[in-house]
Amino acid sequence: MSPIVNVEVQPPRLRGGRCQVCELVFMPAQGYGCERCGATGGDLLAVDIDSRGTVTAATVVYHDPDPQRTVPFRIIEVEVEHGLRVRGLAAAGEDLERGDRVVLARVPDAPVDDELAGVAFVRAGDAP
Ligand SMILES: [Zn+2]
């Protein structure tokens, strides 16, 4: 199970946390402490974050030292709810650019990634 994506729901949601003391929502989920107020332990709750968002940056990778990865592939940064930004992979064939509305989707041919295996961003409306 991915520590940063909940694939048990459709569309997949991002795993984050919420501080019960100051209401800060953060990503990824962690229990070290709230970066705003320092609260720890039971004051930090796990929450799922909507993966729908807007592309804020995109780049294409043509060379990767890992021979398991098929190049080229596209990495994008997406702003999701609460103003959080996450970097992820664009699904094969998705020429996503800044300003595009996207959502995470389970994809069988996602480039190999330890934390995001099996999911990638697709144009909103293309998701199954
Ligand atoms: Zn806090």
PDB file of C-alpha atoms and ligand atoms in Angstrom:
ATOM      1  CA  MET A   1       0.000   0.000   0.000  1.00  0.00           C
ATOM      2  CA  SER A   2       1.341   3.371  -0.964  1.00  0.00           C
ATOM      3  CA  PRO A   3       2.026   5.728   1.921  1.00  0.00           C
ATOM      4  CA  ILE A   4       1.112   8.730  -0.200  1.00  0.00           C
ATOM      5  CA  VAL A   5      -1.816   7.575  -2.339  1.00  0.00           C
ATOM      6  CA  ASN A   6      -5.078   5.885  -1.368  1.00  0.00           C
ATOM      7  CA  VAL A   7      -5.950   3.667  -4.339  1.00  0.00           C
ATOM      8  CA  GLU A   8      -8.872   2.042  -2.529  1.00  0.00           C
ATOM      9  CA  VAL A   9     -11.148   4.839  -3.775  1.00  0.00           C
ATOM     10  CA  GLN A  10     -11.967   6.110  -7.255  1.00  0.00           C
ATOM     11  CA  PRO A  11     -10.414   8.422  -8.237  1.00  0.00           C
ATOM     12  CA  PRO A  12      -7.342   7.727  -6.075  1.00  0.00           C
ATOM     13  CA  ARG A  13      -6.813  10.301  -3.334  1.00  0.00           C
ATOM     14  CA  LEU A  14      -3.607  11.668  -1.854  1.00  0.00           C
ATOM     15  CA  ARG A  15      -2.736  10.811   1.744  1.00  0.00           C
ATOM     16  CA  GLY A  16      -2.140  13.819   3.926  1.00  0.00           C
ATOM     17  CA  GLY A  17      -2.604  15.018   7.455  1.00  0.00           C
ATOM     18  CA  ARG A  18      -4.522  17.688   9.333  1.00  0.00           C
ATOM     19  CA  CYS A  19      -3.483  19.377  12.555  1.00  0.00           C
ATOM     20  CA  GLN A  20      -6.406  19.527  14.983  1.00  0.00           C
ATOM     21  CA  VAL A  21      -4.821  22.432  16.853  1.00  0.00           C
ATOM     22  CA  CYS A  22      -4.262  24.946  14.020  1.00  0.00           C
ATOM     23  CA  GLU A  23      -6.161  23.211  11.147  1.00  0.00           C
ATOM     24  CA  LEU A  24      -3.095  23.108   8.865  1.00  0.00           C
ATOM     25  CA  VAL A  25      -3.489  20.485   6.133  1.00  0.00           C
ATOM     26  CA  PHE A  26      -0.224  19.019   4.928  1.00  0.00           C
ATOM     27  CA  MET A  27       1.180  16.365   2.653  1.00  0.00           C
ATOM     28  CA  PRO A  28       2.505  13.739   2.879  1.00  0.00           C
ATOM     29  CA  ALA A  29       1.028  12.387   6.102  1.00  0.00           C
ATOM     30  CA  GLN A  30       3.573  12.365   8.936  1.00  0.00           C
ATOM     31  CA  GLY A  31       3.560  12.228  12.715  1.00  0.00           C
ATOM     32  CA  TYR A  32       6.718  14.189  13.503  1.00  0.00           C
ATOM     33  CA  GLY A  33       4.906  17.409  14.192  1.00  0.00           C
ATOM     34  CA  CYS A  34       2.903  20.245  12.723  1.00  0.00           C
ATOM     35  CA  GLU A  35       5.200  22.611  10.850  1.00  0.00           C
ATOM     36  CA  ARG A  36       3.049  25.587  11.838  1.00  0.00           C
ATOM     37  CA  CYS A  37       2.313  25.053  15.561  1.00  0.00           C
ATOM     38  CA  GLY A  38       4.448  22.064  16.601  1.00  0.00           C
ATOM     39  CA  ALA A  39       1.552  19.850  17.700  1.00  0.00           C
ATOM     40  CA  THR A  40       2.361  16.123  17.690  1.00  0.00           C
ATOM     41  CA  GLY A  41       0.841  12.713  18.294  1.00  0.00           C
ATOM     42  CA  GLY A  42      -2.931  12.485  18.428  1.00  0.00           C
ATOM     43  CA  ASP A  43      -3.311  16.107  17.312  1.00  0.00           C
ATOM     44  CA  LEU A  44      -2.257  15.055  13.789  1.00  0.00           C
ATOM     45  CA  LEU A  45      -4.963  13.166  11.913  1.00  0.00           C
ATOM     46  CA  ALA A  46      -4.617  11.283   8.637  1.00  0.00           C
ATOM     47  CA  VAL A  47      -6.842  12.682   5.904  1.00  0.00           C
ATOM     48  CA  ASP A  48      -7.343  11.920   2.236  1.00  0.00           C
ATOM     49  CA  ILE A  49      -6.909  14.835  -0.148  1.00  0.00           C
ATOM     50  CA  ASP A  50      -8.759  15.201  -3.440  1.00  0.00           C
ATOM     51  CA  SER A  51      -6.318  14.469  -6.282  1.00  0.00           C
ATOM     52  CA  ARG A  52      -8.124  16.776  -8.736  1.00  0.00           C
ATOM     53  CA  GLY A  53      -6.098  19.886  -9.441  1.00  0.00           C
ATOM     54  CA  THR A  54      -4.393  22.176 -11.918  1.00  0.00           C
ATOM     55  CA  VAL A  55      -0.990  21.620 -13.507  1.00  0.00           C
ATOM     56  CA  THR A  56       1.445  24.331 -12.382  1.00  0.00           C
ATOM     57  CA  ALA A  57       4.577  22.953 -14.096  1.00  0.00           C
ATOM     58  CA  ALA A  58       5.496  20.183 -16.512  1.00  0.00           C
ATOM     59  CA  THR A  59       8.696  18.722 -17.906  1.00  0.00           C
ATOM     60  CA  VAL A  60       9.619  15.757 -20.072  1.00  0.00           C
ATOM     61  CA  VAL A  61      12.360  13.341 -18.981  1.00  0.00           C
ATOM     62  CA  TYR A  62      14.319  11.894 -21.916  1.00  0.00           C
ATOM     63  CA  HIS A  63      17.142  10.187 -20.007  1.00  0.00           C
ATOM     64  CA  ASP A  64      16.826   8.168 -16.813  1.00  0.00           C
ATOM     65  CA  PRO A  65      19.650   6.213 -15.169  1.00  0.00           C
ATOM     66  CA  ASP A  66      17.139   3.530 -14.162  1.00  0.00           C
ATOM     67  CA  PRO A  67      16.883   1.094 -17.111  1.00  0.00           C
ATOM     68  CA  GLN A  68      13.502  -0.105 -15.780  1.00  0.00           C
ATOM     69  CA  ARG A  69      11.928   3.197 -16.747  1.00  0.00           C
ATOM     70  CA  THR A  70      10.771   3.756 -20.277  1.00  0.00           C
ATOM     71  CA  VAL A  71      11.628   7.227 -21.566  1.00  0.00           C
ATOM     72  CA  PRO A  72      10.367   9.718 -22.397  1.00  0.00           C
ATOM     73  CA  PHE A  73       7.901  10.365 -19.559  1.00  0.00           C
ATOM     74  CA  ARG A  74       6.388  13.558 -18.228  1.00  0.00           C
ATOM     75  CA  ILE A  75       6.619  14.809 -14.647  1.00  0.00           C
ATOM     76  CA  ILE A  76       4.101  17.414 -13.578  1.00  0.00           C
ATOM     77  CA  GLU A  77       3.442  19.541 -10.521  1.00  0.00           C
ATOM     78  CA  VAL A  78      -0.215  19.826  -9.567  1.00  0.00           C
ATOM     79  CA  GLU A  79      -1.915  22.223  -7.182  1.00  0.00           C
ATOM     80  CA  VAL A  80      -4.696  20.399  -5.351  1.00  0.00           C
ATOM     81  CA  GLU A  81      -7.099  21.466  -2.621  1.00  0.00           C
ATOM     82  CA  HIS A  82      -5.781  23.532   0.315  1.00  0.00           C
ATOM     83  CA  GLY A  83      -3.171  24.989  -2.083  1.00  0.00           C
ATOM     84  CA  LEU A  84      -1.004  21.891  -1.685  1.00  0.00           C
ATOM     85  CA  ARG A  85       1.343  21.013  -4.524  1.00  0.00           C
ATOM     86  CA  VAL A  86       2.384  17.495  -5.468  1.00  0.00           C
ATOM     87  CA  ARG A  87       4.706  16.182  -8.156  1.00  0.00           C
ATOM     88  CA  GLY A  88       3.650  13.144 -10.087  1.00  0.00           C
ATOM     89  CA  LEU A  89       3.706  11.382 -13.403  1.00  0.00           C
ATOM     90  CA  ALA A  90       1.533  12.104 -16.397  1.00  0.00           C
ATOM     91  CA  ALA A  91      -0.038   8.959 -17.820  1.00  0.00           C
ATOM     92  CA  ALA A  92       1.435   7.761 -21.115  1.00  0.00           C
ATOM     93  CA  GLY A  93       0.099   9.809 -24.007  1.00  0.00           C
ATOM     94  CA  GLU A  94      -1.092  12.669 -21.788  1.00  0.00           C
ATOM     95  CA  ASP A  95       0.649  15.818 -23.035  1.00  0.00           C
ATOM     96  CA  LEU A  96      -0.252  17.761 -19.919  1.00  0.00           C
ATOM     97  CA  GLU A  97       0.802  21.384 -19.664  1.00  0.00           C
ATOM     98  CA  ARG A  98       0.491  24.226 -17.203  1.00  0.00           C
ATOM     99  CA  GLY A  99      -3.133  25.145 -16.621  1.00  0.00           C
ATOM    100  CA  ASP A 100      -4.595  21.743 -17.508  1.00  0.00           C
ATOM    101  CA  ARG A 101      -7.129  20.275 -15.070  1.00  0.00           C
ATOM    102  CA  VAL A 102      -6.044  16.791 -13.994  1.00  0.00           C
ATOM    103  CA  VAL A 103      -6.889  13.965 -11.616  1.00  0.00           C
ATOM    104  CA  LEU A 104      -5.053  10.842 -10.475  1.00  0.00           C
ATOM    105  CA  ALA A 105      -6.063   7.592 -12.126  1.00  0.00           C
ATOM    106  CA  ARG A 106      -4.984   3.993 -11.833  1.00  0.00           C
ATOM    107  CA  VAL A 107      -3.050   3.133 -14.971  1.00  0.00           C
ATOM    108  CA  PRO A 108      -1.536  -0.230 -15.853  1.00  0.00           C
ATOM    109  CA  ASP A 109       1.383   1.267 -17.768  1.00  0.00           C
ATOM    110  CA  ALA A 110       2.512   3.948 -15.297  1.00  0.00           C
ATOM    111  CA  PRO A 111       6.270   4.401 -15.270  1.00  0.00           C
ATOM    112  CA  VAL A 112       7.859   2.544 -12.359  1.00  0.00           C
ATOM    113  CA  ASP A 113       7.944   4.592  -9.197  1.00  0.00           C
ATOM    114  CA  ASP A 114       8.309   3.311  -5.657  1.00  0.00           C
ATOM    115  CA  GLU A 115       5.641   5.536  -4.181  1.00  0.00           C
ATOM    116  CA  LEU A 116       3.318   6.108  -7.112  1.00  0.00           C
ATOM    117  CA  ALA A 117       3.322   2.682  -8.743  1.00  0.00           C
ATOM    118  CA  GLY A 118       0.147   2.135 -10.679  1.00  0.00           C
ATOM    119  CA  VAL A 119      -1.155   5.697 -10.643  1.00  0.00           C
ATOM    120  CA  ALA A 120      -0.558   8.723 -12.838  1.00  0.00           C
ATOM    121  CA  PHE A 121      -2.284  11.996 -13.637  1.00  0.00           C
ATOM    122  CA  VAL A 122      -4.706  12.167 -16.535  1.00  0.00           C
ATOM    123  CA  ARG A 123      -6.665  15.077 -17.966  1.00  0.00           C
ATOM    124  CA  ALA A 124      -9.803  15.580 -15.842  1.00  0.00           C
ATOM    125  CA  GLY A 125     -12.661  14.038 -17.741  1.00  0.00           C
ATOM    126  CA  ASP A 126     -10.452  11.252 -19.133  1.00  0.00           C
ATOM    127  CA  ALA A 127     -10.463   9.356 -15.826  1.00  0.00           C
ATOM    128  CA  PRO A 128     -12.471   6.133 -15.804  1.00  0.00           C
TER     129      PRO A 128
HETATM  130 ZN    ZN B   1      -0.746  22.864  13.852  1.00  0.00          ZN
END
